[in-house]
């Protein structure tokens, strides 16, 4: 039977199931407000409900969709829900979903220009548009990878190579190397340390600098740490500044960090994974003043530019160093087509997804104006939420609202002072109640010892009424 020898003997079944699937997704979004944001299940529930063994005979799409709806969906935390305010949203959009679908259908591997010319050229073009949109130097080189963690790792690897120690040639062991150092604030994302650990800087090689009242890196302390390490014979390799920290969206001074980096001849990497894409709004760009002096910067369209995870962009002013660090071309990957960029030369992975297709679809379908309007709304609602919260005497903001992030806690007063333990219990009770309601999902954090609730607005479908649920939940107790 010839059908048994080919996987998909025709396209009719696919066409029918595909139409149904798009309808299912459209209905899902139309009714999203009735779906709880946070999965309401216990650990192990989903795996216990799934079949024990794989199917021998195969199963029709309709049956699989029933299983998805009945068994899998209840365990899905709805990151694409307008009430999702936890961590940083990985905001998908309808255009992004269609782009992702096309990319799956083309199923190319964009390792070389030759392996899919369109993947390379669309990536370069879309990243040039994005650089223009963000006000970054358009001569910078951009590359899409999966996550900011990987992009920061690549930047730190380039920084180590740029330090002139010939780690690529001679490795790091069995030789006389000075201790290597990188610097970031104590508020920097853990991906900085993780990347440094993987690159052999060691935990001691990551110098965490204290922060000021605005949760930004203390420049005086950074300066002192770099010169102290030099005096002790260590080799400073990189400074990582964050624009939009994970806990409170705080902003390190890129200009001041760049001045130190230039003077000390170390690499400056800027982690703008969350806040970077908001720079499509020109009025926000003073917040990363000096960015053109960075050696590299990471921004995540999958966090706040409506592109489904994963899509993270690394820009660098020094692609030559990135290439020197990573390029390794075996005979079977040699080409003679005169291509100027083969993206496999600029990172660890060989195989590369066609991620630019979804970013292209998002940027071109919505256009910058519409995306700016949505980002501005998120920031405005963050501000409205912060002012409504701070007007209450049973609530305290733990940090000023920055970008679309608001961090607050419930306070229980005893006379003139705050009962810390009771405040923590009340804050935990509030966030549990809001999350259990299904209408919103918030994360928690701890700032200077205080337990708080963290709200980050970033979904393209969010409206003020979703954010307002947080205020209404507080009012229920009044
Ligand atoms: N940098 C910052 C400031 C972040 O907040 C995060 C994640 O939230 C990351 C980096 C890591 O992002 P990714 O999941 O893309 O690795």
Short mmCIF file of C-alpha atoms and ligand atoms in Angstrom, two decimals:
data_model
loop_
_atom_site.label_atom_id
_atom_site.label_comp_id
_atom_site.label_asym_id
_atom_site.label_seq_id
_atom_site.Cartn_x
_atom_site.Cartn_y
_atom_site.Cartn_z
CA UNK A 1 0.00 0.00 0.00
CA UNK A 2 1.81 3.15 -1.18
CA UNK A 3 0.13 5.31 1.52
CA UNK A 4 2.01 3.36 4.20
CA UNK A 5 5.34 4.35 2.71
CA UNK A 6 4.84 8.08 2.82
CA UNK A 7 4.06 9.99 5.95
CA UNK A 8 1.38 12.29 4.57
CA UNK A 9 -0.17 10.76 1.47
CA UNK A 10 -2.09 13.94 0.57
CA UNK A 11 -2.98 17.36 1.90
CA UNK A 12 -6.74 17.00 2.42
CA UNK A 13 -6.54 15.86 6.03
CA UNK A 14 -4.00 18.59 6.77
CA UNK A 15 -6.14 21.25 5.13
CA UNK A 16 -9.20 20.24 7.11
CA UNK A 17 -7.40 19.89 10.44
CA UNK A 18 -5.50 23.12 9.79
CA UNK A 19 -8.68 25.11 9.18
CA UNK A 20 -10.19 23.67 12.34
CA UNK A 21 -7.06 24.49 14.28
CA UNK A 22 -7.04 28.13 13.19
CA UNK A 23 -10.73 28.30 14.12
CA UNK A 24 -9.92 26.76 17.49
CA UNK A 25 -7.19 29.35 18.11
CA UNK A 26 -9.46 32.24 17.04
CA UNK A 27 -12.21 30.98 19.39
CA UNK A 28 -9.66 30.58 22.17
CA UNK A 29 -8.62 34.23 21.87
CA UNK A 30 -12.22 35.40 21.52
CA UNK A 31 -13.09 33.67 24.79
CA UNK A 32 -9.76 34.13 26.55
CA UNK A 33 -11.32 36.06 29.40
CA UNK A 34 -13.14 32.90 30.46
CA UNK A 35 -9.92 30.88 30.61
CA UNK A 36 -7.94 31.05 33.90
CA UNK A 37 -4.51 32.59 33.42
CA UNK A 38 -2.75 30.33 35.89
CA UNK A 39 -3.01 26.58 35.43
CA UNK A 40 -5.06 25.16 38.31
CA UNK A 41 -3.56 21.72 38.64
CA UNK A 42 -1.33 19.77 40.97
CA UNK A 43 2.15 18.49 40.01
CA UNK A 44 1.90 15.15 38.19
CA UNK A 45 -1.76 15.57 37.17
CA UNK A 46 -1.09 16.05 33.47
CA UNK A 47 1.43 13.25 33.15
CA UNK A 48 -0.93 10.90 35.02
CA UNK A 49 -3.73 11.69 32.58
CA UNK A 50 -1.63 11.06 29.47
CA UNK A 51 -1.27 7.66 27.80
CA UNK A 52 1.44 5.40 29.17
CA UNK A 53 2.76 4.31 25.77
CA UNK A 54 3.13 5.94 22.38
CA UNK A 55 0.63 5.10 19.69
CA UNK A 56 1.52 2.27 17.32
CA UNK A 57 -1.23 2.92 14.80
CA UNK A 58 -1.38 6.70 14.95
CA UNK A 59 -4.40 8.78 15.94
CA UNK A 60 -6.57 11.19 13.95
CA UNK A 61 -6.14 14.93 14.47
CA UNK A 62 -9.69 15.30 15.83
CA UNK A 63 -8.94 12.83 18.63
CA UNK A 64 -5.69 14.61 19.43
CA UNK A 65 -7.46 17.96 19.66
CA UNK A 66 -9.97 16.43 22.07
CA UNK A 67 -7.09 15.20 24.21
CA UNK A 68 -5.40 18.60 23.98
CA UNK A 69 -8.55 20.37 25.16
CA UNK A 70 -9.46 17.85 27.85
CA UNK A 71 -6.07 16.85 29.24
CA UNK A 72 -3.32 19.23 28.18
CA UNK A 73 -5.03 22.63 28.08
CA UNK A 74 -5.96 22.64 31.80
CA UNK A 75 -2.23 22.47 32.53
CA UNK A 76 -1.33 25.36 30.25
CA UNK A 77 -0.46 28.62 31.97
CA UNK A 78 -1.88 31.18 29.59
CA UNK A 79 1.09 33.39 28.77
CA UNK A 80 -0.92 34.77 25.87
CA UNK A 81 -3.67 35.98 28.23
CA UNK A 82 -4.31 39.71 28.65
CA UNK A 83 -4.33 39.16 32.44
CA UNK A 84 -0.82 37.67 32.42
CA UNK A 85 1.36 40.03 34.47
CA UNK A 86 3.87 37.57 35.92
CA UNK A 87 7.65 37.61 35.23
CA UNK A 88 7.98 39.32 31.86
CA UNK A 89 5.31 38.41 29.35
CA UNK A 90 6.43 36.48 26.30
CA UNK A 91 3.92 38.25 24.24
CA UNK A 92 2.63 36.51 21.16
CA UNK A 93 0.27 38.07 18.67
CA UNK A 94 -1.94 36.91 15.84
CA UNK A 95 0.61 38.06 13.24
CA UNK A 96 3.37 36.35 15.20
CA UNK A 97 1.45 33.08 15.27
CA UNK A 98 0.97 33.17 11.50
CA UNK A 99 4.67 33.91 11.03
CA UNK A 100 5.56 30.98 13.28
CA UNK A 101 3.26 28.72 11.27
CA UNK A 102 4.89 29.74 8.00
CA UNK A 103 8.31 29.18 9.46
CA UNK A 104 7.30 25.64 10.52
CA UNK A 105 5.96 24.99 7.02
CA UNK A 106 9.17 26.17 5.33
CA UNK A 107 11.21 24.29 7.93
CA UNK A 108 14.51 25.67 6.71
CA UNK A 109 17.87 25.56 8.40
CA UNK A 110 19.41 29.01 8.02
CA UNK A 111 22.94 28.02 9.04
CA UNK A 112 24.49 29.31 5.80
CA UNK A 113 23.34 31.87 3.25
CA UNK A 114 23.24 28.98 0.77
CA UNK A 115 21.16 26.75 3.01
CA UNK A 116 18.33 29.30 2.71
CA UNK A 117 19.23 32.68 1.18
CA UNK A 118 15.90 34.19 2.25
CA UNK A 119 16.45 33.27 5.91
CA UNK A 120 19.78 35.09 5.99
CA UNK A 121 18.67 38.11 3.99
CA UNK A 122 15.34 38.54 5.77
CA UNK A 123 17.09 38.29 9.15
CA UNK A 124 19.65 40.95 8.16
CA UNK A 125 16.97 43.23 6.73
CA UNK A 126 14.49 42.89 9.60
CA UNK A 127 17.27 43.47 12.13
CA UNK A 128 18.34 46.56 10.22
CA UNK A 129 14.72 47.85 10.42
CA UNK A 130 14.60 47.02 14.10
CA UNK A 131 17.89 48.88 14.70
CA UNK A 132 16.41 51.90 12.92
CA UNK A 133 13.23 51.60 14.96
CA UNK A 134 15.19 51.46 18.23
CA UNK A 135 17.53 54.29 17.27
CA UNK A 136 20.58 51.99 17.33
CA UNK A 137 23.50 52.49 14.95
CA UNK A 138 22.39 50.84 11.71
CA UNK A 139 25.90 49.70 10.89
CA UNK A 140 25.75 47.30 13.86
CA UNK A 141 25.47 43.60 13.13
CA UNK A 142 22.40 41.79 14.40
CA UNK A 143 21.65 38.12 14.89
CA UNK A 144 18.54 36.35 16.19
CA UNK A 145 18.98 33.60 18.74
CA UNK A 146 16.54 31.87 21.03
CA UNK A 147 16.97 33.78 24.29
CA UNK A 148 18.72 36.67 25.99
CA UNK A 149 20.59 34.13 28.12
CA UNK A 150 22.26 32.70 25.02
CA UNK A 151 22.92 36.14 23.54
CA UNK A 152 24.55 37.35 26.75
CA UNK A 153 26.65 34.17 26.80
CA UNK A 154 27.81 34.91 23.22
CA UNK A 155 28.62 38.52 24.12
CA UNK A 156 30.66 37.45 27.14
CA UNK A 157 32.53 34.90 25.02
CA UNK A 158 33.40 37.68 22.56
CA UNK A 159 34.43 39.92 25.46
CA UNK A 160 36.80 37.22 26.72
CA UNK A 161 38.32 36.87 23.25
CA UNK A 162 38.61 40.65 22.90
CA UNK A 163 40.69 40.71 26.08
CA UNK A 164 43.55 39.35 23.96
CA UNK A 165 44.32 36.26 26.02
CA UNK A 166 44.02 33.85 23.12
CA UNK A 167 41.58 31.63 24.94
CA UNK A 168 40.42 30.33 21.59
CA UNK A 169 43.91 29.12 20.69
CA UNK A 170 45.38 28.14 24.03
CA UNK A 171 42.36 27.36 26.21
CA UNK A 172 42.15 28.30 29.86
CA UNK A 173 43.93 25.50 31.66
CA UNK A 174 47.54 24.51 32.09
CA UNK A 175 48.75 28.03 31.42
CA UNK A 176 49.49 31.20 33.25
CA UNK A 177 46.27 33.22 33.04
CA UNK A 178 45.32 36.08 35.32
CA UNK A 179 41.96 35.78 37.11
CA UNK A 180 39.30 37.07 34.69
CA UNK A 181 36.55 39.41 35.86
CA UNK A 182 33.19 40.62 34.63
CA UNK A 183 31.09 43.26 36.40
CA UNK A 184 27.35 43.67 36.72
CA UNK A 185 24.98 45.01 39.33
CA UNK A 186 23.55 42.84 42.09
CA UNK A 187 20.21 43.36 40.28
CA UNK A 188 21.47 41.90 36.99
CA UNK A 189 19.66 38.87 35.61
CA UNK A 190 21.04 35.46 36.60
CA UNK A 191 21.77 34.75 32.92
CA UNK A 192 24.85 36.99 33.22
CA UNK A 193 26.33 34.83 35.95
CA UNK A 194 25.24 31.63 34.25
CA UNK A 195 26.96 32.67 31.01
CA UNK A 196 30.08 33.60 32.95
CA UNK A 197 30.07 30.24 34.75
CA UNK A 198 29.79 28.35 31.47
CA UNK A 199 32.69 30.36 30.04
CA UNK A 200 35.02 29.54 32.91
CA UNK A 201 35.09 32.95 34.60
CA UNK A 202 34.06 31.13 37.77
CA UNK A 203 31.63 32.46 40.36
CA UNK A 204 34.48 34.52 41.80
CA UNK A 205 35.00 36.09 38.40
CA UNK A 206 31.54 37.70 38.52
CA UNK A 207 31.79 40.89 40.54
CA UNK A 208 28.38 42.07 41.67
CA UNK A 209 28.29 45.79 42.22
CA UNK A 210 25.89 47.40 44.68
CA UNK A 211 22.97 49.54 43.58
CA UNK A 212 21.85 53.04 44.47
CA UNK A 213 18.44 54.31 45.61
CA UNK A 214 17.14 53.92 42.07
CA UNK A 215 18.26 50.24 42.00
CA UNK A 216 20.88 51.18 39.38
CA UNK A 217 24.50 50.08 39.40
CA UNK A 218 26.72 52.31 41.56
CA UNK A 219 29.16 53.79 39.12
CA UNK A 220 31.64 54.85 41.81
CA UNK A 221 31.69 51.30 43.17
CA UNK A 222 32.09 49.89 39.67
CA UNK A 223 35.06 52.16 39.03
CA UNK A 224 36.67 51.20 42.32
CA UNK A 225 36.13 47.48 41.72
CA UNK A 226 37.74 47.59 38.28
CA UNK A 227 40.83 49.45 39.45
CA UNK A 228 41.16 47.33 42.60
CA UNK A 229 41.06 44.16 40.48
CA UNK A 230 43.68 45.54 38.09
CA UNK A 231 45.95 46.40 41.01
CA UNK A 232 45.58 42.82 42.25
CA UNK A 233 46.57 41.43 38.87
CA UNK A 234 43.12 40.34 37.67
CA UNK A 235 41.98 41.03 34.08
CA UNK A 236 38.66 42.90 33.75
CA UNK A 237 36.97 41.60 30.58
CA UNK A 238 33.41 42.94 30.51
CA UNK A 239 30.90 45.23 32.14
CA UNK A 240 27.23 44.30 31.82
CA UNK A 241 24.79 47.17 32.26
CA UNK A 242 21.08 46.44 32.51
CA UNK A 243 18.36 48.62 31.03
CA UNK A 244 15.20 47.33 32.67
CA UNK A 245 16.16 44.97 35.49
CA UNK A 246 14.07 41.91 36.17
CA UNK A 247 12.88 42.89 39.63
CA UNK A 248 12.01 46.57 39.18
CA UNK A 249 12.89 47.57 35.58
CA UNK A 250 15.69 49.76 36.94
CA UNK A 251 18.11 51.34 34.53
CA UNK A 252 21.90 51.41 34.83
CA UNK A 253 23.64 54.41 33.35
CA UNK A 254 24.89 53.13 30.02
CA UNK A 255 26.83 56.32 29.33
CA UNK A 256 28.75 56.14 32.61
CA UNK A 257 29.39 52.39 32.24
CA UNK A 258 30.57 53.01 28.66
CA UNK A 259 33.04 55.64 29.81
CA UNK A 260 34.60 53.17 32.25
CA UNK A 261 34.57 50.38 29.68
CA UNK A 262 36.31 52.56 27.12
CA UNK A 263 38.93 53.80 29.57
CA UNK A 264 39.63 50.30 30.87
CA UNK A 265 39.41 48.73 27.41
CA UNK A 266 36.79 46.18 28.43
CA UNK A 267 33.68 45.08 26.56
CA UNK A 268 30.39 46.74 27.44
CA UNK A 269 27.35 44.51 27.04
CA UNK A 270 23.89 45.96 27.66
CA UNK A 271 21.13 43.63 28.79
CA UNK A 272 17.95 45.32 27.57
CA UNK A 273 16.09 42.03 27.15
CA UNK A 274 12.81 43.45 28.44
CA UNK A 275 12.97 47.24 28.07
CA UNK A 276 15.00 47.44 24.87
CA UNK A 277 12.09 46.96 22.50
CA UNK A 278 10.22 49.84 24.17
CA UNK A 279 12.85 52.11 22.60
CA UNK A 280 10.73 52.08 19.44
CA UNK A 281 9.14 54.98 21.34
CA UNK A 282 11.68 57.79 20.83
CA UNK A 283 10.71 59.56 24.06
CA UNK A 284 12.12 56.60 26.07
CA UNK A 285 15.54 56.61 24.44
CA UNK A 286 17.13 58.96 26.98
CA UNK A 287 16.87 55.94 29.31
CA UNK A 288 19.62 54.19 27.38
CA UNK A 289 21.55 57.34 26.62
CA UNK A 290 25.05 56.37 25.47
CA UNK A 291 23.94 53.05 23.96
CA UNK A 292 25.91 53.72 20.77
CA UNK A 293 29.10 53.31 22.82
CA UNK A 294 28.21 49.73 23.82
CA UNK A 295 29.96 46.77 22.23
CA UNK A 296 26.81 44.67 22.28
CA UNK A 297 23.20 44.84 23.37
CA UNK A 298 20.47 42.25 23.70
CA UNK A 299 16.77 42.98 23.17
CA UNK A 300 13.95 40.42 23.20
CA UNK A 301 11.12 40.87 20.71
CA UNK A 302 9.59 37.86 22.46
CA UNK A 303 9.27 39.83 25.67
CA UNK A 304 7.73 43.12 24.58
CA UNK A 305 7.42 43.26 20.80
CA UNK A 306 4.53 40.87 20.25
CA UNK A 307 6.65 38.07 18.75
CA UNK A 308 6.05 34.54 20.05
CA UNK A 309 8.86 33.00 22.10
CA UNK A 310 11.58 32.46 21.09
CA UNK A 311 13.12 35.52 19.47
CA UNK A 312 16.00 37.39 21.04
CA UNK A 313 18.28 39.76 19.14
CA UNK A 314 21.97 40.39 19.77
CA UNK A 315 23.40 43.53 18.22
CA UNK A 316 27.10 44.12 18.22
CA UNK A 317 29.38 46.86 17.00
CA UNK A 318 32.15 44.25 16.76
CA UNK A 319 30.91 41.30 14.70
CA UNK A 320 34.51 40.58 13.70
CA UNK A 321 35.28 39.59 17.31
CA UNK A 322 32.12 37.48 17.58
CA UNK A 323 33.13 35.73 14.40
CA UNK A 324 36.73 35.21 15.52
CA UNK A 325 35.33 33.63 18.66
CA UNK A 326 32.91 31.21 17.06
CA UNK A 327 33.66 30.63 13.40
CA UNK A 328 34.75 27.09 12.58
CA UNK A 329 34.08 25.90 9.06
CA UNK A 330 34.57 22.21 8.29
CA UNK A 331 34.90 21.11 4.70
CA UNK A 332 31.25 20.02 4.41
CA UNK A 333 30.07 23.54 5.26
CA UNK A 334 32.40 25.40 2.94
CA UNK A 335 30.66 27.44 0.28
CA UNK A 336 31.91 29.56 -2.57
CA UNK A 337 28.90 31.73 -3.24
CA UNK A 338 30.45 34.99 -2.12
CA UNK A 339 27.93 35.37 0.70
CA UNK A 340 29.06 37.98 3.21
CA UNK A 341 27.18 36.51 6.16
CA UNK A 342 26.75 32.90 7.16
CA UNK A 343 25.02 33.17 10.53
CA UNK A 344 26.52 29.89 11.78
CA UNK A 345 29.80 31.84 12.16
CA UNK A 346 28.42 34.05 14.93
CA UNK A 347 27.37 31.62 17.62
CA UNK A 348 27.40 28.12 19.01
CA UNK A 349 24.60 26.48 17.13
CA UNK A 350 24.78 25.31 13.56
CA UNK A 351 21.11 24.73 12.76
CA UNK A 352 19.03 27.90 12.89
CA UNK A 353 15.27 28.39 12.74
CA UNK A 354 13.68 30.91 10.37
CA UNK A 355 12.80 33.22 13.28
CA UNK A 356 13.00 36.40 11.23
CA UNK A 357 9.79 35.36 9.46
CA UNK A 358 7.65 35.91 12.56
CA UNK A 359 9.43 39.16 13.44
CA UNK A 360 8.93 40.34 9.85
CA UNK A 361 5.24 39.42 10.01
CA UNK A 362 4.80 41.26 13.32
CA UNK A 363 6.71 44.40 12.32
CA UNK A 364 5.16 44.69 8.89
CA UNK A 365 1.59 43.74 9.79
CA UNK A 366 1.22 46.04 12.77
CA UNK A 367 3.69 48.75 11.81
CA UNK A 368 5.71 50.74 14.32
CA UNK A 369 2.96 53.26 15.11
CA UNK A 370 0.52 50.63 16.36
CA UNK A 371 3.19 48.86 18.39
CA UNK A 372 4.31 52.16 19.93
CA UNK A 373 0.71 52.92 20.91
CA UNK A 374 0.39 49.55 22.66
CA UNK A 375 3.69 49.91 24.52
CA UNK A 376 2.77 53.45 25.57
CA UNK A 377 -0.56 52.15 26.87
CA UNK A 378 1.20 49.50 28.94
CA UNK A 379 3.43 52.15 30.50
CA UNK A 380 0.47 54.47 31.09
CA UNK A 381 -1.53 51.70 32.78
CA UNK A 382 1.49 50.86 34.92
CA UNK A 383 1.48 54.49 36.01
CA UNK A 384 -2.27 54.48 36.67
CA UNK A 385 -1.99 51.27 38.68
CA UNK A 386 0.91 52.69 40.70
CA UNK A 387 -0.97 55.87 41.55
CA UNK A 388 -4.17 54.02 42.52
CA UNK A 389 -2.15 51.67 44.70
CA UNK A 390 -0.12 54.39 46.36
CA UNK A 391 -3.30 56.31 47.18
CA UNK A 392 -4.25 53.47 49.55
CA UNK A 393 -2.79 53.48 53.02
CA UNK A 394 -2.72 49.67 53.17
CA UNK A 395 -0.40 49.48 50.16
CA UNK A 396 3.21 50.51 49.69
CA UNK A 397 5.09 50.70 46.42
CA UNK A 398 8.41 48.91 46.85
CA UNK A 399 9.94 50.70 43.86
CA UNK A 400 8.85 53.55 41.65
CA UNK A 401 6.95 52.44 38.55
CA UNK A 402 9.36 52.09 35.64
CA UNK A 403 8.37 51.12 32.10
CA UNK A 404 5.40 48.78 32.67
CA UNK A 405 6.55 47.30 35.98
CA UNK A 406 4.92 48.00 39.34
CA UNK A 407 6.09 46.37 42.58
CA UNK A 408 4.01 46.75 45.72
CA UNK A 409 3.09 45.10 48.95
CA UNK A 410 0.20 45.15 51.32
CA UNK A 411 1.05 46.73 54.65
CA UNK A 412 -0.47 46.04 58.02
CA UNK A 413 0.06 48.91 60.43
CA UNK A 414 0.31 48.76 64.21
CA UNK A 415 0.06 52.31 65.35
CA UNK A 416 2.82 54.25 63.60
CA UNK A 417 4.84 51.27 62.54
CA UNK A 418 4.45 48.47 60.02
CA UNK A 419 4.04 44.89 61.21
CA UNK A 420 6.49 43.18 58.83
CA UNK A 421 5.30 39.61 59.40
CA UNK A 422 1.63 40.47 59.11
CA UNK A 423 2.39 42.54 55.98
CA UNK A 424 4.13 39.59 54.36
CA UNK A 425 1.19 37.30 55.19
CA UNK A 426 -1.30 39.82 53.84
CA UNK A 427 0.74 40.30 50.65
CA UNK A 428 1.03 36.55 50.11
CA UNK A 429 -2.71 36.14 50.76
CA UNK A 430 -3.55 38.87 48.24
CA UNK A 431 -1.42 37.45 45.43
CA UNK A 432 -2.76 33.94 46.05
CA UNK A 433 -6.33 35.23 45.90
CA UNK A 434 -5.74 37.18 42.68
CA UNK A 435 -3.95 34.28 41.00
CA UNK A 436 -6.62 31.79 42.11
CA UNK A 437 -9.34 34.03 40.66
CA UNK A 438 -8.09 33.15 37.17
CA UNK A 439 -8.47 36.74 35.96
CA UNK A 440 -4.86 37.76 36.44
CA UNK A 441 -1.53 36.13 37.21
CA UNK A 442 1.09 38.08 39.19
CA UNK A 443 4.58 37.14 40.33
CA UNK A 444 6.26 37.88 43.63
CA UNK A 445 9.67 39.19 44.50
CA UNK A 446 11.73 40.26 47.49
CA UNK A 447 13.28 43.73 47.59
CA UNK A 448 15.58 44.77 50.41
CA UNK A 449 14.07 42.01 52.50
CA UNK A 450 10.47 42.98 51.75
CA UNK A 451 8.15 40.51 50.08
CA UNK A 452 6.24 42.14 47.24
CA UNK A 453 3.93 41.56 44.32
CA UNK A 454 5.33 42.35 40.92
CA UNK A 455 3.17 43.36 37.97
CA UNK A 456 4.65 43.56 34.46
CA UNK A 457 2.28 44.53 31.67
CA UNK A 458 3.29 43.32 28.22
CA UNK A 459 0.57 41.43 26.39
CA UNK A 460 -0.79 42.95 23.19
CA UNK A 461 -4.39 42.07 24.13
CA UNK A 462 -4.28 43.66 27.58
CA UNK A 463 -6.74 46.47 28.32
CA UNK A 464 -7.01 48.66 31.40
CA UNK A 465 -9.90 46.52 32.67
CA UNK A 466 -7.49 43.59 33.04
CA UNK A 467 -4.99 45.64 35.03
CA UNK A 468 -7.80 47.13 37.11
CA UNK A 469 -8.61 43.66 38.47
CA UNK A 470 -5.65 44.11 40.79
CA UNK A 471 -7.15 47.26 42.30
CA UNK A 472 -10.61 45.68 42.47
CA UNK A 473 -9.19 42.69 44.35
CA UNK A 474 -7.88 45.06 47.00
CA UNK A 475 -11.18 46.91 47.17
CA UNK A 476 -13.01 43.64 47.84
CA UNK A 477 -11.40 43.68 51.28
CA UNK A 478 -12.44 47.26 52.09
N1 LIG B 1 17.69 39.72 31.10
C1 LIG B 1 16.67 40.24 31.79
C2 LIG B 1 16.75 41.65 32.29
C3 LIG B 1 15.54 39.46 32.05
O1 LIG B 1 14.54 39.95 32.78
C4 LIG B 1 15.49 38.15 31.55
C5 LIG B 1 14.30 37.29 31.78
O2 LIG B 1 13.30 37.70 32.28
C6 LIG B 1 16.58 37.65 30.84
C7 LIG B 1 17.67 38.47 30.63
C8 LIG B 1 16.60 36.25 30.30
O3 LIG B 1 15.76 36.16 29.21
P1 LIG B 1 15.66 34.85 28.33
O4 LIG B 1 14.54 34.04 28.90
O5 LIG B 1 15.36 35.35 26.94
O6 LIG B 1 16.96 34.14 28.42
#
